Every structure is written in C-alpha cells, then in structure tokens.
mmCIF file of C-alpha atoms in Angstrom:
data_model
loop_
_atom_site.group_PDB
_atom_site.id
_atom_site.type_symbol
_atom_site.label_atom_id
_atom_site.label_comp_id
_atom_site.label_asym_id
_atom_site.label_seq_id
_atom_site.Cartn_x
_atom_site.Cartn_y
_atom_site.Cartn_z
ATOM 1 C CA UNK A 3 -10.684 6.127 -14.698
ATOM 2 C CA UNK A 4 -9.806 4.428 -17.957
ATOM 3 C CA UNK A 5 -8.299 1.007 -18.341
ATOM 4 C CA UNK A 6 -9.237 -2.593 -18.774
ATOM 5 C CA UNK A 7 -10.757 -4.295 -15.740
ATOM 6 C CA UNK A 8 -9.878 -7.924 -15.123
ATOM 7 C CA UNK A 9 -10.305 -10.595 -12.468
ATOM 8 C CA UNK A 10 -7.729 -13.289 -11.736
ATOM 9 C CA UNK A 11 -7.420 -16.061 -9.156
ATOM 10 C CA UNK A 12 -4.286 -15.216 -7.199
ATOM 11 C CA UNK A 13 -3.496 -17.156 -4.064
ATOM 12 C CA UNK A 14 -6.485 -16.987 -1.715
ATOM 13 C CA UNK A 15 -8.159 -14.173 -3.651
ATOM 14 C CA UNK A 16 -10.108 -13.425 -6.768
ATOM 15 C CA UNK A 17 -8.296 -10.144 -7.423
ATOM 16 C CA UNK A 18 -9.964 -7.445 -9.464
ATOM 17 C CA UNK A 19 -7.462 -5.156 -11.136
ATOM 18 C CA UNK A 20 -7.314 -2.342 -13.665
ATOM 19 C CA UNK A 21 -4.739 -2.526 -16.458
ATOM 20 C CA UNK A 22 -3.555 0.276 -18.751
ATOM 21 C CA UNK A 23 -0.942 0.566 -21.440
ATOM 22 C CA UNK A 24 0.418 -1.908 -23.992
ATOM 23 C CA UNK A 25 0.263 -5.607 -23.128
ATOM 24 C CA UNK A 26 3.947 -5.916 -24.038
ATOM 25 C CA UNK A 27 5.011 -2.831 -22.088
ATOM 26 C CA UNK A 28 7.427 -2.821 -19.167
ATOM 27 C CA UNK A 29 5.370 -3.893 -16.141
ATOM 28 C CA UNK A 30 4.518 -1.704 -13.172
ATOM 29 C CA UNK A 31 2.208 -2.633 -10.290
ATOM 30 C CA UNK A 32 0.741 0.307 -8.363
ATOM 31 C CA UNK A 33 -0.584 -0.716 -4.950
ATOM 32 C CA UNK A 34 -2.998 1.433 -2.946
ATOM 33 C CA UNK A 35 -3.351 1.822 0.809
ATOM 34 C CA UNK A 36 -5.917 2.340 3.573
ATOM 35 C CA UNK A 37 -8.380 3.949 3.199
ATOM 36 C CA UNK A 38 -7.925 4.432 -0.536
ATOM 37 C CA UNK A 39 -8.203 2.333 -3.704
ATOM 38 C CA UNK A 40 -6.976 2.162 -7.299
ATOM 39 C CA UNK A 41 -8.277 5.673 -8.065
ATOM 40 C CA UNK A 42 -5.333 7.094 -6.124
ATOM 41 C CA UNK A 43 -3.273 6.513 -9.265
ATOM 42 C CA UNK A 44 -5.659 7.907 -11.875
ATOM 43 C CA UNK A 45 -3.279 10.787 -12.677
ATOM 44 C CA UNK A 46 -0.112 8.705 -12.294
ATOM 45 C CA UNK A 47 -1.072 6.076 -14.868
ATOM 46 C CA UNK A 48 -1.099 8.222 -18.040
ATOM 47 C CA UNK A 49 2.361 9.541 -17.195
ATOM 48 C CA UNK A 50 3.639 5.952 -17.162
ATOM 49 C CA UNK A 51 1.737 4.548 -20.134
ATOM 50 C CA UNK A 52 2.996 7.481 -22.222
ATOM 51 C CA UNK A 53 6.467 6.038 -21.596
ATOM 52 C CA UNK A 54 5.517 2.508 -22.625
ATOM 53 C CA UNK A 55 4.530 0.992 -19.283
ATOM 54 C CA UNK A 56 2.007 -1.765 -18.724
ATOM 55 C CA UNK A 57 0.376 -0.603 -15.485
ATOM 56 C CA UNK A 58 -1.592 -2.933 -13.211
ATOM 57 C CA UNK A 59 -3.591 -1.611 -10.250
ATOM 58 C CA UNK A 60 -5.069 -4.304 -7.993
ATOM 59 C CA UNK A 61 -7.787 -3.810 -5.401
ATOM 60 C CA UNK A 62 -6.344 -5.137 -2.152
ATOM 61 C CA UNK A 63 -7.989 -7.802 -0.016
ATOM 62 C CA UNK A 64 -11.045 -6.259 1.602
ATOM 63 C CA UNK A 65 -11.432 -3.498 -1.000
ATOM 64 C CA UNK A 66 -13.699 -2.972 -3.970
ATOM 65 C CA UNK A 67 -14.657 -6.050 -5.992
ATOM 66 C CA UNK A 68 -11.714 -8.220 -4.840
ATOM 67 C CA UNK A 69 -13.010 -11.276 -2.941
ATOM 68 C CA UNK A 70 -11.678 -14.187 -0.940
ATOM 69 C CA UNK A 71 -12.091 -17.501 -2.731
ATOM 70 C CA UNK A 72 -13.053 -19.372 0.451
ATOM 71 C CA UNK A 73 -15.210 -18.423 3.415
ATOM 72 C CA UNK A 74 -12.760 -20.300 5.654
ATOM 73 C CA UNK A 75 -9.709 -18.154 4.842
ATOM 74 C CA UNK A 76 -8.858 -15.863 7.771
ATOM 75 C CA UNK A 77 -9.597 -12.232 6.944
ATOM 76 C CA UNK A 78 -6.078 -11.250 7.896
ATOM 77 C CA UNK A 79 -4.650 -7.832 7.175
ATOM 78 C CA UNK A 80 -1.139 -8.616 8.395
ATOM 79 C CA UNK A 81 1.856 -7.544 6.358
ATOM 80 C CA UNK A 82 2.896 -11.054 5.293
ATOM 81 C CA UNK A 83 -0.582 -11.638 3.877
ATOM 82 C CA UNK A 84 -0.467 -8.388 1.894
ATOM 83 C CA UNK A 85 2.991 -9.197 0.529
ATOM 84 C CA UNK A 86 1.910 -12.738 -0.352
ATOM 85 C CA UNK A 87 -1.094 -11.350 -2.210
ATOM 86 C CA UNK A 88 1.225 -9.199 -4.302
ATOM 87 C CA UNK A 89 3.484 -12.141 -5.125
ATOM 88 C CA UNK A 90 0.460 -14.265 -6.069
ATOM 89 C CA UNK A 91 -0.728 -11.518 -8.406
ATOM 90 C CA UNK A 92 2.652 -11.378 -10.150
ATOM 91 C CA UNK A 93 2.426 -15.138 -10.680
ATOM 92 C CA UNK A 94 -1.195 -15.091 -11.832
ATOM 93 C CA UNK A 95 -0.586 -12.348 -14.414
ATOM 94 C CA UNK A 96 2.865 -13.695 -15.363
ATOM 95 C CA UNK A 97 4.466 -10.341 -14.598
ATOM 96 C CA UNK A 98 8.182 -10.930 -14.908
ATOM 97 C CA UNK A 99 10.421 -8.543 -12.952
ATOM 98 C CA UNK A 100 8.004 -5.636 -12.562
ATOM 99 C CA UNK A 101 8.598 -2.407 -10.707
ATOM 100 C CA UNK A 102 6.267 -2.360 -7.693
ATOM 101 C CA UNK A 103 5.209 0.946 -6.207
ATOM 102 C CA UNK A 104 2.919 1.914 -3.377
ATOM 103 C CA UNK A 105 2.099 4.024 -0.365
ATOM 104 C CA UNK A 106 0.506 3.238 2.996
ATOM 105 C CA UNK A 107 -0.555 -0.454 2.821
ATOM 106 C CA UNK A 108 0.706 -0.427 -0.766
ATOM 107 C CA UNK A 109 4.151 0.712 0.361
ATOM 108 C CA UNK A 110 4.054 -1.941 3.058
ATOM 109 C CA UNK A 111 3.141 -4.784 0.697
ATOM 110 C CA UNK A 112 5.683 -3.605 -1.883
ATOM 111 C CA UNK A 113 8.470 -3.436 0.714
ATOM 112 C CA UNK A 114 7.505 -6.859 2.058
ATOM 113 C CA UNK A 115 7.733 -8.328 -1.443
ATOM 114 C CA UNK A 116 11.100 -6.630 -1.971
ATOM 115 C CA UNK A 117 12.439 -8.058 1.290
ATOM 116 C CA UNK A 118 11.129 -11.597 0.853
ATOM 117 C CA UNK A 119 11.303 -12.115 -2.920
ATOM 118 C CA UNK A 120 13.838 -9.639 -4.367
ATOM 119 C CA UNK A 121 14.576 -11.936 -7.282
ATOM 120 C CA UNK A 122 11.030 -11.354 -8.549
ATOM 121 C CA UNK A 123 11.269 -7.551 -8.798
ATOM 122 C CA UNK A 124 13.113 -5.064 -10.995
ATOM 123 C CA UNK A 125 12.760 -2.231 -8.532
ATOM 124 C CA UNK A 126 10.709 -0.483 -5.890
ATOM 125 C CA UNK A 127 9.057 2.851 -5.171
ATOM 126 C CA UNK A 128 7.841 3.153 -1.597
ATOM 127 C CA UNK A 129 6.281 5.774 0.598
ATOM 128 C CA UNK A 130 7.465 6.039 3.265
ATOM 129 C CA UNK A 131 10.938 4.580 3.518
ATOM 130 C CA UNK A 132 11.502 1.021 4.738
ATOM 131 C CA UNK A 133 7.822 0.411 5.323
ATOM 132 C CA UNK A 134 7.979 -3.031 6.947
ATOM 133 C CA UNK A 135 6.250 -3.094 10.339
ATOM 134 C CA UNK A 136 8.454 -3.827 13.334
ATOM 135 C CA UNK A 137 5.735 -5.541 15.382
ATOM 136 C CA UNK A 138 7.926 -5.885 18.469
ATOM 137 C CA UNK A 139 8.750 -2.169 18.439
ATOM 138 C CA UNK A 140 5.083 -1.311 17.928
ATOM 139 C CA UNK A 141 4.368 -2.704 21.389
ATOM 140 C CA UNK A 142 6.487 0.059 22.939
ATOM 141 C CA UNK A 143 5.099 3.533 23.709
ATOM 142 C CA UNK A 144 5.877 6.303 21.248
ATOM 143 C CA UNK A 145 6.107 10.070 21.568
ATOM 144 C CA UNK A 146 2.646 11.399 22.515
ATOM 145 C CA UNK A 147 2.459 13.472 19.331
ATOM 146 C CA UNK A 148 2.816 10.320 17.229
ATOM 147 C CA UNK A 149 0.378 8.383 19.421
ATOM 148 C CA UNK A 150 -2.091 11.211 18.818
ATOM 149 C CA UNK A 151 -1.589 10.984 15.037
ATOM 150 C CA UNK A 152 -2.418 7.262 15.036
ATOM 151 C CA UNK A 153 -5.501 7.570 17.231
ATOM 152 C CA UNK A 154 -7.507 5.523 14.723
ATOM 153 C CA UNK A 155 -5.195 2.547 15.309
ATOM 154 C CA UNK A 156 -5.887 2.695 19.030
ATOM 155 C CA UNK A 157 -9.618 3.006 18.375
ATOM 156 C CA UNK A 158 -9.561 -0.145 16.246
ATOM 157 C CA UNK A 159 -8.064 -2.201 19.072
ATOM 158 C CA UNK A 160 -11.510 -2.151 20.697
ATOM 159 C CA UNK A 161 -14.852 -3.649 19.718
ATOM 160 C CA UNK A 162 -16.327 -0.165 19.966
ATOM 161 C CA UNK A 163 -13.785 0.868 17.335
ATOM 162 C CA UNK A 164 -14.801 -2.009 15.094
ATOM 163 C CA UNK A 165 -18.403 -0.848 15.404
ATOM 164 C CA UNK A 166 -17.430 2.723 14.530
ATOM 165 C CA UNK A 167 -15.672 1.545 11.364
ATOM 166 C CA UNK A 168 -18.566 -0.733 10.424
ATOM 167 C CA UNK A 169 -21.245 1.885 11.040
ATOM 168 C CA UNK A 170 -19.472 5.095 10.039
ATOM 169 C CA UNK A 171 -16.820 3.902 7.614
ATOM 170 C CA UNK A 172 -17.197 6.770 5.154
ATOM 171 C CA UNK A 173 -17.217 9.480 7.805
ATOM 172 C CA UNK A 174 -14.168 7.964 9.509
ATOM 173 C CA UNK A 175 -12.224 7.526 6.292
ATOM 174 C CA UNK A 176 -13.035 11.036 5.062
ATOM 175 C CA UNK A 177 -11.720 12.369 8.383
ATOM 176 C CA UNK A 178 -8.480 10.426 7.927
ATOM 177 C CA UNK A 179 -8.012 11.789 4.404
ATOM 178 C CA UNK A 180 -8.309 15.327 5.754
ATOM 179 C CA UNK A 181 -6.049 14.800 8.751
ATOM 180 C CA UNK A 182 -3.285 13.012 6.867
ATOM 181 C CA UNK A 183 -3.209 15.466 3.941
ATOM 182 C CA UNK A 184 -3.995 18.792 5.603
ATOM 183 C CA UNK A 185 -3.355 20.917 2.495
ATOM 184 C CA UNK A 186 -5.201 18.700 -0.010
ATOM 185 C CA UNK A 187 -8.613 20.061 -0.988
ATOM 186 C CA UNK A 188 -10.327 17.030 -2.495
ATOM 187 C CA UNK A 189 -13.953 17.257 -3.577
ATOM 188 C CA UNK A 190 -16.895 14.975 -2.822
ATOM 189 C CA UNK A 191 -16.704 13.252 -6.203
ATOM 190 C CA UNK A 192 -13.062 12.299 -5.632
ATOM 191 C CA UNK A 193 -13.806 10.811 -2.236
ATOM 192 C CA UNK A 194 -16.986 9.044 -3.369
ATOM 193 C CA UNK A 195 -15.213 7.276 -6.255
ATOM 194 C CA UNK A 196 -12.916 5.608 -3.743
ATOM 195 C CA UNK A 197 -15.365 5.229 -0.845
ATOM 196 C CA UNK A 198 -17.398 2.699 -2.827
ATOM 197 C CA UNK A 199 -14.484 0.294 -2.258
ATOM 198 C CA UNK A 200 -15.100 0.385 1.498
ATOM 199 C CA UNK A 201 -18.396 -1.449 0.998
ATOM 200 C CA UNK A 202 -16.522 -4.709 0.426
ATOM 201 C CA UNK A 203 -17.974 -7.298 2.863
ATOM 202 C CA UNK A 204 -14.493 -8.058 4.258
ATOM 203 C CA UNK A 205 -13.315 -4.458 4.620
ATOM 204 C CA UNK A 206 -13.949 -4.133 8.345
ATOM 205 C CA UNK A 207 -12.477 -7.510 9.278
ATOM 206 C CA UNK A 208 -9.316 -6.988 7.227
ATOM 207 C CA UNK A 209 -8.724 -3.433 8.454
ATOM 208 C CA UNK A 210 -9.321 -4.271 12.110
ATOM 209 C CA UNK A 211 -7.030 -7.296 11.949
ATOM 210 C CA UNK A 212 -4.331 -5.293 10.186
ATOM 211 C CA UNK A 213 -4.036 -2.787 13.005
ATOM 212 C CA UNK A 214 -4.520 -5.253 15.840
ATOM 213 C CA UNK A 215 -1.800 -7.500 14.439
ATOM 214 C CA UNK A 216 0.529 -4.556 13.842
ATOM 215 C CA UNK A 217 0.238 -3.501 17.482
ATOM 216 C CA UNK A 218 0.704 -7.050 18.750
ATOM 217 C CA UNK A 219 -2.900 -7.508 19.877
ATOM 218 C CA UNK A 220 -4.010 -10.183 17.392
ATOM 219 C CA UNK A 221 -2.446 -13.423 16.218
ATOM 220 C CA UNK A 222 -1.557 -13.772 12.581
ATOM 221 C CA UNK A 223 -2.703 -16.397 10.136
ATOM 222 C CA UNK A 224 -0.444 -19.400 10.963
ATOM 223 C CA UNK A 225 0.248 -19.933 7.278
ATOM 224 C CA UNK A 226 2.305 -16.730 7.381
ATOM 225 C CA UNK A 227 4.267 -17.421 10.574
ATOM 226 C CA UNK A 228 7.531 -18.214 8.795
ATOM 227 C CA UNK A 229 7.310 -15.062 6.671
ATOM 228 C CA UNK A 230 6.572 -12.899 9.705
ATOM 229 C CA UNK A 231 9.601 -14.389 11.453
ATOM 230 C CA UNK A 232 11.782 -13.394 8.498
ATOM 231 C CA UNK A 233 10.338 -9.876 8.451
ATOM 232 C CA UNK A 234 10.989 -9.510 12.175
ATOM 233 C CA UNK A 235 14.722 -9.785 11.404
ATOM 234 C CA UNK A 236 14.492 -6.487 9.448
ATOM 235 C CA UNK A 237 16.369 -7.712 6.351
ATOM 236 C CA UNK A 238 17.618 -4.955 4.037
ATOM 237 C CA UNK A 239 15.988 -4.116 0.730
ATOM 238 C CA UNK A 240 18.456 -4.954 -2.033
ATOM 239 C CA UNK A 241 16.504 -4.006 -5.169
ATOM 240 C CA UNK A 242 16.952 -0.520 -6.672
ATOM 241 C CA UNK A 243 14.559 1.807 -4.854
ATOM 242 C CA UNK A 244 13.286 5.357 -4.685
ATOM 243 C CA UNK A 245 11.623 6.238 -1.395
ATOM 244 C CA UNK A 246 9.310 9.193 -0.875
ATOM 245 C CA UNK A 247 8.092 11.330 1.983
ATOM 246 C CA UNK A 248 5.249 13.823 1.887
ATOM 247 C CA UNK A 249 6.468 17.017 3.527
ATOM 248 C CA UNK A 250 3.071 17.549 5.181
ATOM 249 C CA UNK A 251 2.279 13.890 5.921
ATOM 250 C CA UNK A 252 1.062 13.957 9.526
ATOM 251 C CA UNK A 253 1.740 10.225 9.940
ATOM 252 C CA UNK A 254 5.477 10.612 9.305
ATOM 253 C CA UNK A 255 6.659 13.632 11.287
ATOM 254 C CA UNK A 256 10.311 14.170 10.537
ATOM 255 C CA UNK A 257 10.192 11.895 7.495
ATOM 256 C CA UNK A 258 12.046 8.661 6.825
ATOM 257 C CA UNK A 259 15.436 9.730 5.471
ATOM 258 C CA UNK A 260 17.031 7.867 8.375
ATOM 259 C CA UNK A 261 15.854 4.566 6.831
ATOM 260 C CA UNK A 262 18.632 4.773 4.214
ATOM 261 C CA UNK A 263 20.879 2.119 5.864
ATOM 262 C CA UNK A 264 18.127 -0.453 5.284
ATOM 263 C CA UNK A 265 18.520 -0.049 1.505
ATOM 264 C CA UNK A 266 21.665 -1.741 0.255
ATOM 265 C CA UNK A 267 20.961 -1.501 -3.477
ATOM 266 C CA UNK A 268 20.863 1.737 -5.440
ATOM 267 C CA UNK A 269 18.659 4.094 -3.457
ATOM 268 C CA UNK A 270 17.434 7.662 -3.572
ATOM 269 C CA UNK A 271 15.193 9.403 -1.050
ATOM 270 C CA UNK A 272 12.974 12.321 -2.036
ATOM 271 C CA UNK A 273 10.752 14.729 -0.136
ATOM 272 C CA UNK A 274 7.654 15.839 -2.031
ATOM 273 C CA UNK A 275 5.356 18.799 -1.348
ATOM 274 C CA UNK A 276 2.349 16.659 -0.443
ATOM 275 C CA UNK A 277 0.626 14.936 2.430
ATOM 276 C CA UNK A 278 -0.022 11.245 2.957
ATOM 277 C CA UNK A 279 -2.093 10.749 -0.218
ATOM 278 C CA UNK A 280 0.950 11.492 -2.335
ATOM 279 C CA UNK A 281 -0.137 9.861 -5.632
ATOM 280 C CA UNK A 282 -3.355 11.911 -5.531
ATOM 281 C CA UNK A 283 -1.622 15.112 -4.504
ATOM 282 C CA UNK A 284 1.601 14.911 -6.521
ATOM 283 C CA UNK A 285 1.077 12.408 -9.352
ATOM 284 C CA UNK A 286 3.951 13.783 -11.432
ATOM 285 C CA UNK A 287 6.404 13.257 -8.578
ATOM 286 C CA UNK A 288 5.172 9.716 -7.966
ATOM 287 C CA UNK A 289 5.369 8.841 -11.654
ATOM 288 C CA UNK A 290 8.850 10.360 -11.881
ATOM 289 C CA UNK A 291 10.034 8.089 -9.081
ATOM 290 C CA UNK A 292 8.833 5.045 -11.051
ATOM 291 C CA UNK A 293 10.451 6.345 -14.235
ATOM 292 C CA UNK A 294 13.705 6.886 -12.347
ATOM 293 C CA UNK A 295 13.800 3.261 -11.225
ATOM 294 C CA UNK A 296 12.983 2.177 -14.770
ATOM 295 C CA UNK A 297 15.868 4.245 -16.114
ATOM 296 C CA UNK A 298 18.269 2.797 -13.547
ATOM 297 C CA UNK A 299 17.357 -0.780 -14.410
ATOM 298 C CA UNK A 300 17.213 -0.722 -18.198
ATOM 299 C CA UNK A 301 19.369 -3.360 -19.875
ATOM 300 C CA UNK A 302 19.987 -6.631 -18.012
ATOM 301 C CA UNK A 303 16.893 -6.935 -15.871
ATOM 302 C CA UNK A 304 17.474 -7.055 -12.126
ATOM 303 C CA UNK A 305 15.935 -10.185 -10.699
ATOM 304 C CA UNK A 306 14.585 -11.668 -13.944
ATOM 305 C CA UNK A 307 13.502 -15.270 -13.660
#
C-alpha cells in the first residue's frame, strides 16, 4: 500500500487515514467494512488517482490505529455512529462535496451520510443497494437460507459469541472472507495485511454492539437517538448514485436491484462478477462506478457548501 498516512481528530475519534493523489484533486472517500480495512482498496486507488482524484481511506472506529479520544465514549457500532464518523471526517479534512464509496459497513456509513446530509456529498457508490439498516424489520424472522448466511450475527448476540470473536478473531474473520466470496482465492499475505487491524483494543466491543443493535438487542448511544429515528423513516437517497451487487455475494442472494425506488436522484445499478469483497475482487469495476458518478456530476457541484 502506498499513500500518505495521517491522523486527525474527527468527532469522538482520532481517525487514522491513508491519502493518495494530488492534494487539489477531486475528493473521494473509500470506506471499508467488517471484517476488512483500508487495504480492500489497494487496487482501486491507482485507478482513481490516475484520473486526478484525491483519495482518502479512513480506518473505521474499532479498526487499525484509529482510536476513541475518550475512555467514556460508548463503543457503539450502530449505523448512526458510523455515519456521524464519516461526516466528522469530512469536516476535519475540509473535504467539500466528495464522492463517498463503500461496501459492507462502508456502504452502510456512506448511505447513512447520503440520507442524513445529502448537501455535503457530490455522489455515492454503495454495495449493496440502499444499505441503511431497517432495525424494526431486522427483528422479524427471515427465510432460513438467509438466516443461515448471517449465522455470525446470531453468534454475536451471545456472550459466548463475544468470547469467540475475542479469542479467535482471525480464524473467524478468515472464515467469513471465504464464505462471503466463495470464488475469491486470496493468499495468506493478503489476509494478514488486513487482519492486523482486528487487533484494535475496541474491535470486539464495536463489532458486537453493531450486530446487537442492528438486530434490536442492544440500545444505541443516546446521542444518536434523533438520527436513528430519522433513519427509521427510510428516507430516499437523493444524491447521484451507482449501486453494486456481487453476483456471488452469499450475503445478498437475489441482489438489491429492487432497492431502486429508494434512489430518487440519478441512479444506476450494476451486477459485478464478484463476491462480497468486491473492491478486492473487482477493483476495476468498483473504480469505474466512482468514475461514473464523477462524470455525471462534473460542472456545478451537487451539494457544494
């Protein structure tokens, strides 16, 4: 991985990030998911910087060298916290009207930011679809095949599950990589580069809270109650957006093309020959989605402050 590493105080975090490309380039923020980190975009970045982009890749709360500024801040992994972290980063780095792009937790946080603060963004790339969690719906039973695919979420509802993640985090995360991207043949070096980020002292707490809150089994941080209430209304995404599905992503059987009505701005949905780790598996397709949004929004900048 190339790039300039920086640390910035952003909201409740000291966020470590990697930056590539010209300082005066058009800004893009690439947001990783669970259980991944900024290395997911190693092959996406050069395709964007070659086209003049300033690319910022933050380590999320609970990952890598990013740290909470206060011991008293709840180690929440809820969606409003992740979206607020992204907004705070845009403020801290003075990123005006960037394109935000992500998958898994990164798609979630990017969609949350697009829903809550559309005036701050130029556009969005998200895998998969409208990736805002419907917490009320998550309390209802799903098709057994889908329940089977998200077995890890059920495991993490229990204290035994917390202990498994704490004790066997690398083994568990490697298993998830393989299950979610069944045709991706990653090597040990690729996994190990990312797995170092799971040693963050807050990793277990943030991950466990994320999935307990998403399934309605943990309270959120009260500071985010108003944002969660807004997200529960399922507002549409109005910024220009390209959404992606991995054709062999075991977490999204059937894909997310049916999310289209939730996008009221310019929108295109694409299916890519990849699994869940799409930026790793198909970096050219991910980069092309970002470049498409950039091309759509050249000229008067959507949402500029």
